[in-house]
Every structure is written in structure tokens, then in C-alpha cells.
mmCIF file of C-alpha atoms in Angstrom:
data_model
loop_
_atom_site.group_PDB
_atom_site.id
_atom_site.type_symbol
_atom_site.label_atom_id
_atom_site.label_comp_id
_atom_site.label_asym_id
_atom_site.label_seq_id
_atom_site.Cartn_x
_atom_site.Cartn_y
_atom_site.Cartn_z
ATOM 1 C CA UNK A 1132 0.000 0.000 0.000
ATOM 2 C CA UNK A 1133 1.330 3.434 -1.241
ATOM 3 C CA UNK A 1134 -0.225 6.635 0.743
ATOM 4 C CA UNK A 1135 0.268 9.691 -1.673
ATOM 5 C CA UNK A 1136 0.438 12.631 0.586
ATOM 6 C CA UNK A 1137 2.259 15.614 1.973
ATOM 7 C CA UNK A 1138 3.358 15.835 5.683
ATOM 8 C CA UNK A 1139 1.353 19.267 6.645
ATOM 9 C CA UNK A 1140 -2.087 18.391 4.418
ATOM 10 C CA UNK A 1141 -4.671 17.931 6.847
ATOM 11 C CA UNK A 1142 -6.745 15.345 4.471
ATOM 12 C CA UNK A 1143 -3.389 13.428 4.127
ATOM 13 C CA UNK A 1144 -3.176 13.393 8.293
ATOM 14 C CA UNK A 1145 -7.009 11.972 8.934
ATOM 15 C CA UNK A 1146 -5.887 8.872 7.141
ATOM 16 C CA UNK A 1147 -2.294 8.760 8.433
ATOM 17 C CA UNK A 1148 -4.280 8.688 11.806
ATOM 18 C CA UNK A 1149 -7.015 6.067 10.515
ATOM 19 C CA UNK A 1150 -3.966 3.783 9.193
ATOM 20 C CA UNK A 1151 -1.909 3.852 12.655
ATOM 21 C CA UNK A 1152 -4.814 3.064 14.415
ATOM 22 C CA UNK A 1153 -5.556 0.147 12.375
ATOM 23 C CA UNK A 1154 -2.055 -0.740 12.644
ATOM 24 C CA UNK A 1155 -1.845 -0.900 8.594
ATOM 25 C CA UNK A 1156 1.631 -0.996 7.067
ATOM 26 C CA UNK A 1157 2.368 1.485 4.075
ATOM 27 C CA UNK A 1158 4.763 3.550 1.631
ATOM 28 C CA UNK A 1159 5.131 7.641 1.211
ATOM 29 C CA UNK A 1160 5.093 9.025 -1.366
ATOM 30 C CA UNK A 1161 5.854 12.981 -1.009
ATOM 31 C CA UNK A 1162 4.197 15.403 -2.999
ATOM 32 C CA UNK A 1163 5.299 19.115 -1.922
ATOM 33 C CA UNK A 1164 2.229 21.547 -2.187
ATOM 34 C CA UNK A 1165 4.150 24.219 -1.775
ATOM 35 C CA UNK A 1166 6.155 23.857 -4.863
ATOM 36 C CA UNK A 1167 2.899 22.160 -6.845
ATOM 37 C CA UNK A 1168 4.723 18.507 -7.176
ATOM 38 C CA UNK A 1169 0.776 17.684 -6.901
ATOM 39 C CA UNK A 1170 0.543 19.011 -10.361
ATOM 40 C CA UNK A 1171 2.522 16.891 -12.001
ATOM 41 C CA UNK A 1172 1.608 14.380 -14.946
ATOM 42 C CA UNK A 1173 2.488 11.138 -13.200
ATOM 43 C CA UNK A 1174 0.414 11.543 -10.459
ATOM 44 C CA UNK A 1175 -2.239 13.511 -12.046
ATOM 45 C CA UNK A 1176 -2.136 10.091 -13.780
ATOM 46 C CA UNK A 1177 -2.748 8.496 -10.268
ATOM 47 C CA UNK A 1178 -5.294 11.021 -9.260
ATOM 48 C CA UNK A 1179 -6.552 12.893 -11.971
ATOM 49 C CA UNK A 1180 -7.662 15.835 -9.475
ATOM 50 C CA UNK A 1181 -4.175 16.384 -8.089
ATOM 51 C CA UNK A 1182 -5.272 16.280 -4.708
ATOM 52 C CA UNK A 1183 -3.273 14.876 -1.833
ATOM 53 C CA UNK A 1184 -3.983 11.846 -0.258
ATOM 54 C CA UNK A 1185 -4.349 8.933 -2.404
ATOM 55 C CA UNK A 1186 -3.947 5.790 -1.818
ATOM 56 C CA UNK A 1187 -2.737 2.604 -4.405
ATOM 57 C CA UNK A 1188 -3.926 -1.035 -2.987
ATOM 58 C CA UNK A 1189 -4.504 -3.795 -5.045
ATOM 59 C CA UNK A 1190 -3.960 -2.269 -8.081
ATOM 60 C CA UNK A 1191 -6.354 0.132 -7.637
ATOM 61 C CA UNK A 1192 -6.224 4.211 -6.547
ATOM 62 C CA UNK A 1193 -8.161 5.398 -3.652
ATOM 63 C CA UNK A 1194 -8.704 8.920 -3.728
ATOM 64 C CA UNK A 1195 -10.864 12.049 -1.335
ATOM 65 C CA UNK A 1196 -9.926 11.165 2.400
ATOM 66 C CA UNK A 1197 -13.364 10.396 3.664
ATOM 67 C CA UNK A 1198 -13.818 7.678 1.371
ATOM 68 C CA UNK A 1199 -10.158 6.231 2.252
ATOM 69 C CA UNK A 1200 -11.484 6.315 5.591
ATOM 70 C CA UNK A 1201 -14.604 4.183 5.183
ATOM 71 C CA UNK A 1202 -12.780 1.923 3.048
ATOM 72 C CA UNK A 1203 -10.103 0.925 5.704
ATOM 73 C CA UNK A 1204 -13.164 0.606 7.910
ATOM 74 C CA UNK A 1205 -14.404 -1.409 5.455
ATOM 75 C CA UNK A 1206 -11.810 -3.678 4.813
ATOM 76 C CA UNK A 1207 -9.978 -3.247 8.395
ATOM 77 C CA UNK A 1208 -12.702 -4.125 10.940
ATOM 78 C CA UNK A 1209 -10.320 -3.442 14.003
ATOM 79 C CA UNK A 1210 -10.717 -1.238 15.667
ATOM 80 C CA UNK A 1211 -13.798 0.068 14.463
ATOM 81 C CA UNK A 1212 -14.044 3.286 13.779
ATOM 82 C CA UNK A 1213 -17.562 3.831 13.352
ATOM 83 C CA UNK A 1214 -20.151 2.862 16.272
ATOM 84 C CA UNK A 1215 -22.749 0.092 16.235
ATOM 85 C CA UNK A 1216 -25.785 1.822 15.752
ATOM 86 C CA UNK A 1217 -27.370 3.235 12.341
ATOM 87 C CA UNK A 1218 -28.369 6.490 14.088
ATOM 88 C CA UNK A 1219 -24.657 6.632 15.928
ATOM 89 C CA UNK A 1220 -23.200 5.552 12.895
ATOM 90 C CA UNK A 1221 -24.702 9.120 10.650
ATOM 91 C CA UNK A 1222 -23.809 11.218 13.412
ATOM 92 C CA UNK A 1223 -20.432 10.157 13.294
ATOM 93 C CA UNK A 1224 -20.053 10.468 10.038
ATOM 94 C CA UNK A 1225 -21.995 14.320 9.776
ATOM 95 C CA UNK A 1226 -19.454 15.491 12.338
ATOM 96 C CA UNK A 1227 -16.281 14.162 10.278
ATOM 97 C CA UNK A 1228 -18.018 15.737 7.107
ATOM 98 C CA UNK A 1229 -18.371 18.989 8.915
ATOM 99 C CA UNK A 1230 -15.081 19.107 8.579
ATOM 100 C CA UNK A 1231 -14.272 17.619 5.919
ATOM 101 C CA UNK A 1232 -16.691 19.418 3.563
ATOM 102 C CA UNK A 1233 -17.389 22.140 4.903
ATOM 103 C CA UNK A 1234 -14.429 23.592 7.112
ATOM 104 C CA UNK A 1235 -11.228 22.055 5.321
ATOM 105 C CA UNK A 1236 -12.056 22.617 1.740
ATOM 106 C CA UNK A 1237 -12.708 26.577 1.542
ATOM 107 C CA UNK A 1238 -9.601 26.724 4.074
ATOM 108 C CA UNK A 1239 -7.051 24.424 1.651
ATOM 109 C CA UNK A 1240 -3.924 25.950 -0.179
ATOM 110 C CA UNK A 1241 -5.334 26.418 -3.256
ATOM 111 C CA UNK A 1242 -8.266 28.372 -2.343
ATOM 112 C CA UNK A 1243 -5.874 30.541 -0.045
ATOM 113 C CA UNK A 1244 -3.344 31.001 -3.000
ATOM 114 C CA UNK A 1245 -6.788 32.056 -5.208
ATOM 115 C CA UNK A 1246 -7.546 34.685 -2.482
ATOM 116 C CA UNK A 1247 -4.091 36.054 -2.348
ATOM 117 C CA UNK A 1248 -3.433 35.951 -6.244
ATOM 118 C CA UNK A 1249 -6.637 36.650 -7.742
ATOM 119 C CA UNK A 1250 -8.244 38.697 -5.495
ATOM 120 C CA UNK A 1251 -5.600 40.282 -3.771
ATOM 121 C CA UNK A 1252 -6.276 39.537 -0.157
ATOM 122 C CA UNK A 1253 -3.512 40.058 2.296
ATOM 123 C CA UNK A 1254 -2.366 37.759 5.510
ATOM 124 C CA UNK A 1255 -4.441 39.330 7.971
ATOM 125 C CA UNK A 1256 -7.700 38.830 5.155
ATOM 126 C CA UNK A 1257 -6.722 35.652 4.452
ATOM 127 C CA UNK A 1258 -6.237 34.631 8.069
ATOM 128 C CA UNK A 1259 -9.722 36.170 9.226
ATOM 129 C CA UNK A 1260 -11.115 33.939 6.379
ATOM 130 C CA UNK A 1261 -9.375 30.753 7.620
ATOM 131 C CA UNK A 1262 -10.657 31.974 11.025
ATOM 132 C CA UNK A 1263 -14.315 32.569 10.228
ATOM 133 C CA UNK A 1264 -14.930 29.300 8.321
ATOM 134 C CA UNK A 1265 -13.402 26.978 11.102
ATOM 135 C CA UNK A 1266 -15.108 29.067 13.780
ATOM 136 C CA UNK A 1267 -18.584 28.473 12.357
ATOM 137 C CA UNK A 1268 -17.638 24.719 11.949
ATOM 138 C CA UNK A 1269 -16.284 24.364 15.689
ATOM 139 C CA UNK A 1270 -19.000 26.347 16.860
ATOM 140 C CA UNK A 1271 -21.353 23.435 15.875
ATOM 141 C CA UNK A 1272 -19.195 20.261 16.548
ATOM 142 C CA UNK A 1273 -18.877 22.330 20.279
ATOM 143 C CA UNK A 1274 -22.404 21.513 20.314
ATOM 144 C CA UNK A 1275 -22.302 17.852 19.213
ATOM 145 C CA UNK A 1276 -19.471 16.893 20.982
ATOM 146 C CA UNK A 1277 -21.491 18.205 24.054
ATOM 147 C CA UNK A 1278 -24.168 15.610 22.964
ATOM 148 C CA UNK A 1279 -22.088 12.714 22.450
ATOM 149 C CA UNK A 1280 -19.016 13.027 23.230
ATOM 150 C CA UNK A 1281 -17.588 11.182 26.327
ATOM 151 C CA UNK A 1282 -13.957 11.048 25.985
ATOM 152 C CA UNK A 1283 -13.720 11.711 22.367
ATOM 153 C CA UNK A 1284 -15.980 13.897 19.840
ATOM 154 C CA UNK A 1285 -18.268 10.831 19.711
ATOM 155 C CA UNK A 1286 -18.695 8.059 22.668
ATOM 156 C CA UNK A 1287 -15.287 6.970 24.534
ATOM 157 C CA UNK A 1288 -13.284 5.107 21.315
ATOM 158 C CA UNK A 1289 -11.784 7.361 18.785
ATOM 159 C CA UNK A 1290 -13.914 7.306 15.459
ATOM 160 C CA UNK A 1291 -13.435 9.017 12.370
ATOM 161 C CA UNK A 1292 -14.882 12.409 13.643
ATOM 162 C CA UNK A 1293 -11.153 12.495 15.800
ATOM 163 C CA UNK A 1294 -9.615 11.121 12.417
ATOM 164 C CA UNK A 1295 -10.679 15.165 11.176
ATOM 165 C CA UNK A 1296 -11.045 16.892 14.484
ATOM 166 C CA UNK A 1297 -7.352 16.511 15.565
ATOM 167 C CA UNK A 1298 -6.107 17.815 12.070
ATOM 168 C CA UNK A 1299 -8.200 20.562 11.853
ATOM 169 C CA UNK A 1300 -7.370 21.375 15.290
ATOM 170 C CA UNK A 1301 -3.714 21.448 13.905
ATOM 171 C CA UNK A 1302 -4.551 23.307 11.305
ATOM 172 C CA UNK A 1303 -6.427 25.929 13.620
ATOM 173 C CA UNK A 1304 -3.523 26.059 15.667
ATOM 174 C CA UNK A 1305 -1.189 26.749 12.690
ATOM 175 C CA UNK A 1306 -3.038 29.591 11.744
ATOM 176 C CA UNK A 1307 -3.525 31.170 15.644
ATOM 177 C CA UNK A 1308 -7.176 30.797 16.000
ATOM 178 C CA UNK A 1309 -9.154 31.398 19.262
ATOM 179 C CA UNK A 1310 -9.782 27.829 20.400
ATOM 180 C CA UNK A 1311 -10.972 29.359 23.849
ATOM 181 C CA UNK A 1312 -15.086 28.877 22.490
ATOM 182 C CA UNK A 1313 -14.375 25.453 22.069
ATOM 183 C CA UNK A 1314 -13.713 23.498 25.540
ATOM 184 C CA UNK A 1315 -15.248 20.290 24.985
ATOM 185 C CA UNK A 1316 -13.851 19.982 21.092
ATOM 186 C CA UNK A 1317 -10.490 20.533 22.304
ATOM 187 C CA UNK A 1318 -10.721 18.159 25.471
ATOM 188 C CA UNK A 1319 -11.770 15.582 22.786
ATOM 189 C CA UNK A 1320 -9.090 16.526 20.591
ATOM 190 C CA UNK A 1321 -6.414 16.362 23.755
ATOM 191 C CA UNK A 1322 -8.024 12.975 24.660
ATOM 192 C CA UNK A 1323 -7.203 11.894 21.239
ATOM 193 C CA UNK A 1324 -3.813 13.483 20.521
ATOM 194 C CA UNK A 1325 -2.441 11.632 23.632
ATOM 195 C CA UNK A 1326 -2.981 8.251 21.956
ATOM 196 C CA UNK A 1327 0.448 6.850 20.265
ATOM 197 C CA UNK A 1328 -1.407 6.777 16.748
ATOM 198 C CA UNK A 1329 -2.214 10.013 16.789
ATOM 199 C CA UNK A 1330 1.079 11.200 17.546
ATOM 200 C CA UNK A 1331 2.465 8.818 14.843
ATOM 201 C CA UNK A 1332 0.408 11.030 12.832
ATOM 202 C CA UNK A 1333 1.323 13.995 13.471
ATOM 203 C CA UNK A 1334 2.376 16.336 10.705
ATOM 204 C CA UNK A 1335 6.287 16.661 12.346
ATOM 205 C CA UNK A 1336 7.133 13.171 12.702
ATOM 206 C CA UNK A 1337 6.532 12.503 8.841
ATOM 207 C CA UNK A 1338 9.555 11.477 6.648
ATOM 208 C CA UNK A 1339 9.068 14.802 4.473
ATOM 209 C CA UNK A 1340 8.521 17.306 7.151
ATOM 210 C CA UNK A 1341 10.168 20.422 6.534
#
């Protein structure tokens, strides 16, 4: 198994986590955002969107992390990631796409190189942007959390709502934003970040950090 990634993409991190969890075995393979090595033609012909992670298993390419995730729930049953229950189960997976779809993706690199390039935003714009878009997205997973949380953002295992809450955390932290609104998100995300697959995650222990 090959993960196609970049040490300091959030998206590449959730799966990191979900792999070292599952104790799964794989390859890097480093593609620098910064310079645009995404861009390139032989891994736009891996992923044709040039989008970091992917994954090669089997022969095949696994591409957008949330459906990396389900498939190593999928095809790793231990530990589960997702809880019993069909109800459980949809709440777990609305708080992961919280971030996932609606935090992360107006927050990436190339929508922050769009807003300084095209429409001429400075770093204090562009970090009030990154601020306001993962502030409206904590401000509701505050609120679930509260719900169901009891440990971790959902019940007392990690699940893949931690496998995006602790990288977006990172990311939030990156960028300097108030985390103060948020107690019981970040006593989740502390709860999680102590476990040794989440630090084997991390962004700074990757073999292309830098």
C-alpha cells in the first residue's frame, strides 16, 4: 500500500491517523504543495484531481480522504471506527463531514493562493477567512461533541470524527485561532492526541517534514 500525501495536508493526516490506528503498514510518497509537485503528470495520472492523499492497494487508486477512511473501515474491521448503531453511525459520520466538507475545503492551499493571487487579499484577510470558516464549523461540533461526546468527539473510542477533528485542530492552531469557544472539542481533541497513533500522525514526525 502506497499513501500519496504531503506531511502538513490535513486530508493526508485523517488517514495517516485512521492507518496507525488500524495498525496498517504502508509507503510515502511525497508530494510538496508548496512547490505544486501535486501538479505533475504522473500523479495527475494516479489522481486525476491532483489532490493529496491517495492511496494505491490492489492495483487500484483510492482517492478524497473520507472515502479512504470508510474503506479501511471497510476492509480493516479493528478497531472500528464507526459505532454500532445506524443512528450513531450518521452522526459520526456528519461530524467528520463537517469538517471535511465544509471547514477544510474553503480553508485548503489552493483556495488561499486564489484569495491572495486573484483577489488580492492580504495575511491578515486571508487569516480572518481561515478563522471565520473553522469558527462556524467548531462552533457546531462544540455543540455535538457536548451531545455525544464522552472522551472523544463521539462516545469513549476514537472514530473518524477524531480522524478530522485533531487535524483541523492542527490546522487551527497553525493559523492562531481562538480555540478558547471550544472546551469540549479541544478536550476531545487532547483525549485523542495523547494516543500513540495520533502522535504517529502527526504532521512533524513525517519522513518529508520540513
Amino acid at each position: 500500500m502506497i499513501l500519496h500525501g504531503y506531511w502538513r495536508s490535513t486530508a493526508a493526516y485523517r488517514v495517516r491517523i485512521a492507518l496507525a490506528l488500524k495498525g496498517v503498514a504502508y509507503e510515502h510518497a511525497t508530494h510538496d504543495l508548496r512547490t505544486g509537485a501535486q501538479g505533475a503528470a504522473d500523479y495527475r495520472a494516479i489522481n486525476p484531481q491532483a489532490l493529496v492523499p491517495a492511496i494505491e492497494a490492489d492495483g487500484d487508486v483510492l482517492t478524497q480522504s473520507l472515502a479512504i477512511l470508510e474503506w479501511l473501515e471497510e476492509r480493516y474491521a479493528s478497531p472500528a471506527l464507526l459505532p454500532v448503531g445506524l443512528t450513531d453511525r450518521a452522526i459520526v459520520r456528519a461530524m467528520a463531514a463537517t469538517i471535511a466538507c465544509d471547514i477544510h475545503p474553503i480553508n485548503n492551499l489552493r483556495v488561499l493562493q486564489v484569495l491572495r493571487g486573484e483577489f488580492g487579499a492580504d495575511e491578515a484577510a486571508v487569516n480572518g477567512w481561515i478563522a471565520r470558516w473553522i469558527g462556524d464549523g467548531f462552533a457546531a461540533l462544540e455543540v455535538l461533541i457536548g451531545r455525544h461526546g464522552r472522551g472523544f468527539a463521539f462516545g469513549d473510542t476514537p472514530t473518524i470524527a477524531d480522524c478530522c477533528l485533531v487535524p483541523q485542530v492542527y490546522s487551527a492552531e497553525r493559523f492562531a485561532v481562538d480555540l478558547m469557544p471550544y472546551p469540549r472539542l479541544m478536550a476531545a481533541a487532547e483525549t485523542a492526541r495523547a494516543l500513540p497513533a495520533f502522535q504517529a500522525a502527526h504532521p512533524d514526525r513525517q519522513p518529508d517534514a520540513g
